[in-house]
Coordinates of C-alpha atoms in Angstrom, one line a residue:
M16 CA -213.7 -291.1 64.5
G17 CA -211.5 -289.0 66.7
R18 CA -210.4 -292.1 68.5
V19 CA -209.4 -293.7 65.2
R20 CA -207.3 -290.6 64.3
T21 CA -205.6 -290.8 67.7
V22 CA -204.8 -294.5 67.3
L23 CA -203.4 -293.8 63.8
R24 CA -201.3 -290.9 65.1
I25 CA -199.9 -293.0 67.8
G26 CA -199.0 -295.8 65.3
V27 CA -197.2 -293.3 63.1
I28 CA -195.2 -292.0 66.0
A29 CA -194.4 -295.5 67.2
C30 CA -193.2 -296.5 63.7
A31 CA -191.0 -293.3 63.5
L32 CA -189.5 -294.1 66.9
M33 CA -188.8 -297.7 65.9
T34 CA -187.2 -296.5 62.6
S35 CA -184.9 -294.1 64.5
I36 CA -183.9 -296.9 66.9
M37 CA -183.3 -299.5 64.2
T38 CA -181.5 -297.4 61.7
P39 CA -178.1 -297.3 63.5
I40 CA -178.5 -301.0 64.3
L41 CA -179.1 -301.9 60.7
G42 CA -176.3 -299.6 59.6
F43 CA -173.9 -301.4 62.0
A44 CA -175.0 -304.7 60.6
A45 CA -174.4 -303.5 57.1
D46 CA -170.8 -302.4 57.9
P47 CA -168.9 -305.3 59.5
A48 CA -165.7 -303.3 59.3
Q49 CA -166.9 -300.5 61.6
N50 CA -165.6 -302.0 64.8
F51 CA -163.1 -304.4 63.2
P52 CA -160.9 -305.7 64.8
E53 CA -162.3 -306.4 68.2
R54 CA -159.8 -309.2 69.1
P55 CA -156.3 -310.4 68.0
I56 CA -155.4 -310.9 64.4
K57 CA -153.3 -313.9 63.4
I58 CA -150.9 -313.9 60.4
I59 CA -149.8 -317.4 59.5
V60 CA -146.5 -317.7 57.7
G61 CA -145.5 -320.8 55.6
P62 CA -142.0 -321.5 54.2
S63 CA -140.7 -318.0 54.1
P64 CA -139.1 -315.5 56.6
D65 CA -141.5 -314.2 59.0
V66 CA -139.7 -310.8 59.4
F67 CA -141.9 -309.1 56.8
S68 CA -145.1 -310.1 58.5
R69 CA -143.7 -309.0 61.9
I70 CA -142.7 -305.5 60.6
V71 CA -146.2 -305.0 59.1
G72 CA -147.9 -306.6 62.1
E73 CA -146.2 -304.3 64.6
R74 CA -147.7 -301.3 62.8
L75 CA -151.1 -302.8 62.5
Q76 CA -151.1 -303.5 66.2
E77 CA -150.4 -299.9 66.9
V78 CA -153.2 -298.7 64.6
F79 CA -155.9 -301.3 65.6
G80 CA -155.1 -301.4 69.3
Q81 CA -155.3 -305.2 69.1
P82 CA -152.5 -307.8 69.2
V83 CA -151.3 -309.0 65.8
V84 CA -149.7 -312.4 66.2
V85 CA -147.4 -313.9 63.6
E86 CA -147.4 -317.7 63.7
P87 CA -144.9 -319.6 61.6
R88 CA -146.1 -322.9 60.1
P89 CA -143.3 -323.8 57.6
G90 CA -143.9 -327.4 56.9
A91 CA -145.1 -329.3 53.8
G92 CA -144.1 -326.6 51.4
G93 CA -146.8 -324.2 52.5
K94 CA -149.7 -326.7 52.6
I95 CA -150.0 -326.5 56.4
A96 CA -150.1 -322.7 56.5
A97 CA -152.5 -322.5 53.5
S98 CA -154.9 -325.1 55.0
A99 CA -155.0 -323.3 58.3
V100 CA -156.1 -320.1 56.6
Q101 CA -158.3 -321.8 54.0
N102 CA -160.3 -323.4 56.8
A103 CA -160.5 -320.4 59.2
A104 CA -163.6 -318.3 59.7
P105 CA -163.9 -315.7 56.9
D106 CA -163.9 -312.8 59.2
G107 CA -160.5 -311.1 58.7
Y108 CA -158.9 -312.4 61.9
T109 CA -156.7 -315.0 60.2
L110 CA -154.4 -314.0 57.3
L111 CA -151.9 -315.9 55.2
F112 CA -148.6 -314.4 54.3
A113 CA -148.2 -315.6 50.7
T114 CA -145.1 -315.8 48.5
P115 CA -144.3 -317.4 45.1
T116 CA -144.1 -320.7 46.9
Y117 CA -147.8 -320.9 46.6
T118 CA -148.0 -320.0 42.9
I119 CA -145.1 -322.2 42.0
N120 CA -146.7 -325.2 43.9
T121 CA -149.9 -324.6 42.0
A122 CA -148.0 -324.4 38.7
M123 CA -146.2 -327.7 39.6
K124 CA -149.6 -329.3 40.6
L125 CA -148.5 -329.8 44.2
A126 CA -151.0 -327.5 45.8
S127 CA -153.8 -328.8 48.0
Y128 CA -155.7 -325.6 47.6
D129 CA -157.0 -323.3 44.8
L130 CA -155.1 -320.1 45.3
L131 CA -157.7 -318.1 43.3
K132 CA -160.9 -319.6 44.8
D133 CA -160.0 -320.5 48.3
F134 CA -158.6 -317.1 49.4
S135 CA -159.5 -313.4 49.2
P136 CA -156.6 -311.2 48.1
V137 CA -155.9 -308.4 50.7
A138 CA -152.6 -306.6 50.1
L139 CA -149.1 -306.8 48.7
S140 CA -146.2 -306.3 51.1
G141 CA -143.5 -305.8 48.5
L142 CA -141.3 -307.3 45.8
I143 CA -138.1 -309.3 46.1
S144 CA -135.3 -309.4 43.5
Y145 CA -133.1 -312.4 42.8
A146 CA -129.6 -311.6 41.7
L147 CA -127.6 -313.8 39.3
V148 CA -124.2 -314.0 40.9
V149 CA -121.0 -315.9 39.9
H150 CA -117.8 -316.9 41.6
P151 CA -114.9 -314.6 40.6
S152 CA -113.2 -317.6 39.0
V153 CA -115.9 -317.5 36.3
P154 CA -114.6 -315.2 33.5
A155 CA -117.9 -313.4 32.9
K156 CA -118.9 -309.9 33.6
S157 CA -122.3 -310.0 31.9
V158 CA -125.0 -312.5 31.2
A159 CA -123.9 -312.7 27.6
E160 CA -120.4 -313.5 28.6
L161 CA -121.7 -316.2 31.1
V162 CA -123.7 -317.8 28.3
A163 CA -120.8 -317.8 25.9
Y164 CA -118.5 -319.3 28.6
A165 CA -121.2 -322.0 29.4
K166 CA -121.5 -322.9 25.7
A167 CA -117.7 -323.2 25.3
N168 CA -117.6 -325.3 28.5
P169 CA -120.7 -327.5 28.6
G170 CA -121.4 -329.1 32.0
K171 CA -118.5 -327.2 33.7
L172 CA -120.7 -324.7 35.6
N173 CA -122.7 -325.8 38.6
C174 CA -125.7 -323.7 39.7
A175 CA -126.8 -323.7 43.3
S176 CA -130.5 -323.5 44.4
A177 CA -132.5 -323.4 47.6
G178 CA -134.0 -326.8 46.8
I179 CA -136.0 -328.6 44.3
G180 CA -138.8 -326.5 42.8
T181 CA -137.6 -323.2 44.2
V182 CA -137.2 -319.9 42.3
P183 CA -133.4 -320.3 42.1
Q184 CA -133.7 -323.8 40.5
I185 CA -136.3 -322.7 38.0
A186 CA -134.2 -319.6 37.2
C187 CA -131.2 -321.8 36.4
E188 CA -133.1 -324.3 34.4
Y189 CA -135.0 -321.6 32.5
L190 CA -131.7 -319.9 31.5
N191 CA -130.5 -323.3 30.3
K192 CA -133.6 -323.6 28.2
L193 CA -133.5 -320.0 26.7
A194 CA -129.7 -319.9 26.1
G195 CA -129.3 -323.5 25.0
I196 CA -126.6 -324.2 27.6
N197 CA -125.9 -327.0 30.1
I198 CA -125.3 -325.8 33.6
I199 CA -125.7 -328.4 36.3
H200 CA -128.3 -327.8 39.1
V201 CA -127.1 -328.5 42.7
P202 CA -129.8 -328.3 45.3
F203 CA -129.2 -327.0 48.8
R204 CA -131.6 -326.8 51.8
D205 CA -132.1 -323.0 51.7
V206 CA -131.0 -319.7 50.2
N207 CA -128.1 -319.2 52.7
S208 CA -126.6 -322.6 52.0
G209 CA -126.7 -321.9 48.2
M210 CA -125.0 -318.6 48.7
V211 CA -122.3 -320.1 50.9
A212 CA -121.7 -322.9 48.3
T213 CA -121.2 -320.3 45.6
V214 CA -118.9 -318.1 47.7
S215 CA -116.7 -321.2 48.4
N216 CA -116.7 -322.1 44.7
T217 CA -118.5 -325.4 45.4
T218 CA -120.9 -324.1 42.9
Q219 CA -120.1 -321.3 40.4
M220 CA -123.4 -319.5 40.1
F221 CA -126.6 -318.8 41.9
F222 CA -129.8 -316.8 41.7
G223 CA -129.8 -315.5 45.3
V224 CA -132.1 -313.1 47.1
A225 CA -130.7 -309.6 46.5
T226 CA -130.4 -308.7 50.2
N227 CA -128.1 -311.8 50.7
A228 CA -126.2 -311.2 47.5
K229 CA -125.5 -307.5 48.1
P230 CA -122.8 -307.8 50.8
Q231 CA -121.1 -310.6 48.8
I232 CA -121.0 -308.5 45.7
E233 CA -119.8 -305.4 47.5
S234 CA -117.0 -307.4 49.2
G235 CA -115.9 -308.9 45.9
A236 CA -116.7 -312.5 47.1
L237 CA -119.1 -312.8 44.2
R238 CA -119.7 -310.9 41.0
G239 CA -123.3 -309.7 40.2
L240 CA -124.5 -310.0 36.6
A241 CA -128.2 -309.3 36.6
V242 CA -131.5 -309.3 38.6
S243 CA -134.7 -311.3 38.0
T244 CA -137.2 -308.5 38.4
P245 CA -138.6 -306.5 35.4
Q246 CA -137.2 -303.3 37.0
R247 CA -133.8 -302.8 38.5
S248 CA -133.5 -303.5 42.2
L249 CA -133.2 -300.6 44.7
L250 CA -130.7 -302.8 46.6
L251 CA -128.5 -303.4 43.5
P252 CA -129.2 -300.5 41.1
D253 CA -126.1 -301.0 39.1
L254 CA -127.1 -304.5 37.9
P255 CA -129.2 -304.7 34.7
T256 CA -132.3 -306.9 34.6
M257 CA -132.3 -310.2 32.8
I258 CA -134.7 -308.5 30.4
E259 CA -132.1 -305.8 29.7
S260 CA -129.6 -308.6 29.3
G261 CA -131.4 -309.9 26.3
Y262 CA -134.0 -312.3 27.8
P263 CA -137.4 -310.5 27.5
T264 CA -139.4 -313.3 29.0
F265 CA -137.1 -313.7 32.1
N266 CA -139.3 -311.9 34.6
M267 CA -139.2 -313.7 38.0
P268 CA -140.0 -311.4 40.8
G269 CA -140.3 -312.6 44.3
W270 CA -143.1 -311.0 46.3
G271 CA -145.0 -311.1 49.6
G272 CA -148.7 -310.5 50.2
F273 CA -151.6 -311.1 52.6
L274 CA -154.6 -313.3 51.8
A275 CA -157.7 -314.0 53.8
P276 CA -160.1 -316.9 53.6
A277 CA -162.6 -316.8 50.7
G278 CA -165.8 -315.1 51.7
T279 CA -164.3 -312.5 54.0
P280 CA -166.5 -309.4 53.9
P281 CA -165.2 -306.9 51.3
A282 CA -165.5 -304.1 53.8
I283 CA -163.1 -305.9 56.2
V284 CA -160.7 -306.7 53.3
A285 CA -160.8 -303.1 52.2
K286 CA -160.0 -301.9 55.7
L287 CA -157.1 -304.3 56.1
N288 CA -155.8 -303.2 52.6
R289 CA -155.9 -299.5 53.5
E290 CA -154.1 -300.0 56.8
I291 CA -151.4 -302.3 55.4
Q292 CA -150.8 -299.9 52.5
A293 CA -150.6 -297.0 55.0
A294 CA -148.1 -298.9 57.1
L295 CA -145.9 -299.7 54.1
A296 CA -145.9 -296.1 53.1
R297 CA -144.3 -295.0 56.3
P298 CA -140.6 -294.2 55.8
D299 CA -139.5 -296.2 58.9
V300 CA -141.5 -299.3 57.8
K301 CA -140.3 -298.9 54.2
Q302 CA -136.7 -298.8 55.4
R303 CA -137.0 -301.8 57.6
M304 CA -138.7 -303.8 54.8
L305 CA -136.0 -302.8 52.3
A306 CA -133.2 -303.7 54.8
A307 CA -134.8 -307.2 55.1
G308 CA -134.9 -307.5 51.3
M309 CA -138.4 -306.5 50.3
E310 CA -138.8 -303.5 48.0
P311 CA -141.9 -301.3 48.0
P312 CA -144.9 -302.7 46.1
P313 CA -147.0 -300.7 43.7
A314 CA -150.2 -299.1 45.2
A315 CA -152.5 -302.0 45.1
D316 CA -156.2 -302.4 46.1
P317 CA -157.5 -306.0 46.6
T318 CA -158.6 -306.2 42.9
Y319 CA -155.1 -305.4 41.8
V320 CA -153.7 -308.0 44.3
G321 CA -155.9 -310.6 42.8
D322 CA -154.9 -309.8 39.3
F323 CA -151.2 -309.8 40.4
I324 CA -151.5 -313.3 41.8
R325 CA -153.4 -314.6 38.8
Q326 CA -150.6 -313.2 36.5
D327 CA -147.9 -314.7 38.8
L328 CA -149.6 -318.1 38.6
E329 CA -149.7 -317.8 34.8
R330 CA -146.1 -316.8 34.6
W331 CA -144.8 -319.7 36.8
T332 CA -147.0 -322.1 34.9
Q333 CA -145.3 -321.0 31.7
F334 CA -141.8 -321.3 33.3
V335 CA -142.6 -324.8 34.7
G336 CA -143.9 -325.8 31.3
A337 CA -140.8 -324.6 29.5
V338 CA -138.4 -326.3 31.9
G339 CA -140.4 -329.5 32.3
L340 CA -141.8 -331.0 35.5
E341 CA -139.3 -333.9 35.4
K342 CA -136.5 -331.4 36.1
L343 CA -138.4 -329.9 39.0
S344 CA -139.2 -333.1 40.8
E345 CA -137.3 -334.8 43.7
P346 CA -135.0 -337.5 42.3
A347 CA -136.2 -341.1 43.0
K348 CA -134.5 -342.6 46.0
Q349 CA -132.6 -345.8 45.5

């Protein structure tokens, strides 16, 4: 009997020892973010400037003690970049820097991915305002005066864009639709080319990125009338919004954000979100982002980011529907 008690006592002690040994191991397995990251993180950028990812990436590199590599893959309207992240391991080591390009392509039925199902939302990097600017030869100092002039002179105004299906084109065509006017869309290859065309009076108006429009407005080369965001821009605080100018549905913010492959562990997503938000809250990072054209985002956990992207997709789907896909398609080649 005494021998049985001894064996049982030894068994209990052995179980206790095994539990004490296994507890930290199991705890580690349950928290994949504990030692994340243990190797370099890659941020893949599609058809947008990579400066925003580089600014954030530099700070993450300092915090994590691991390289953060920014890799531009601009081709195919974002499909190459999206595919690279969509098919990457869902471990937090590959991120997509997303912009309205992806929600617009989805709205236009051009996407090869499901933005809501194929990716895990991580964090927002900021918002971008588009400024409606006109050449000084246009006798309009407000959106209302521009619309009145366009109605009195149908087909006389040309509106530049950064290409077919871009925010500037949709903005021009949506204003046409809302105001019942006829401005002529002229596509260019990028934002800078559209701005140069408007400064030279090749085109008379443009919805340009605020950071590019600001020096042209300040120099008098162009006249600013309004911004596309629901709130006034920090870069151009004197300009009213399109909503203030009498168009309550004209809410077209640009934005940037980080997405991971679907299935990335929530703990890793949460860790990335915390560190990105902390980086963006730093005064030096905030100033660099603003100088590059990106205004501070609202405080946003991954759930908020997912809701923001869903709402952006719904918004662009409505704009595309109002304008009509035929106006947002490449013209047939002869």
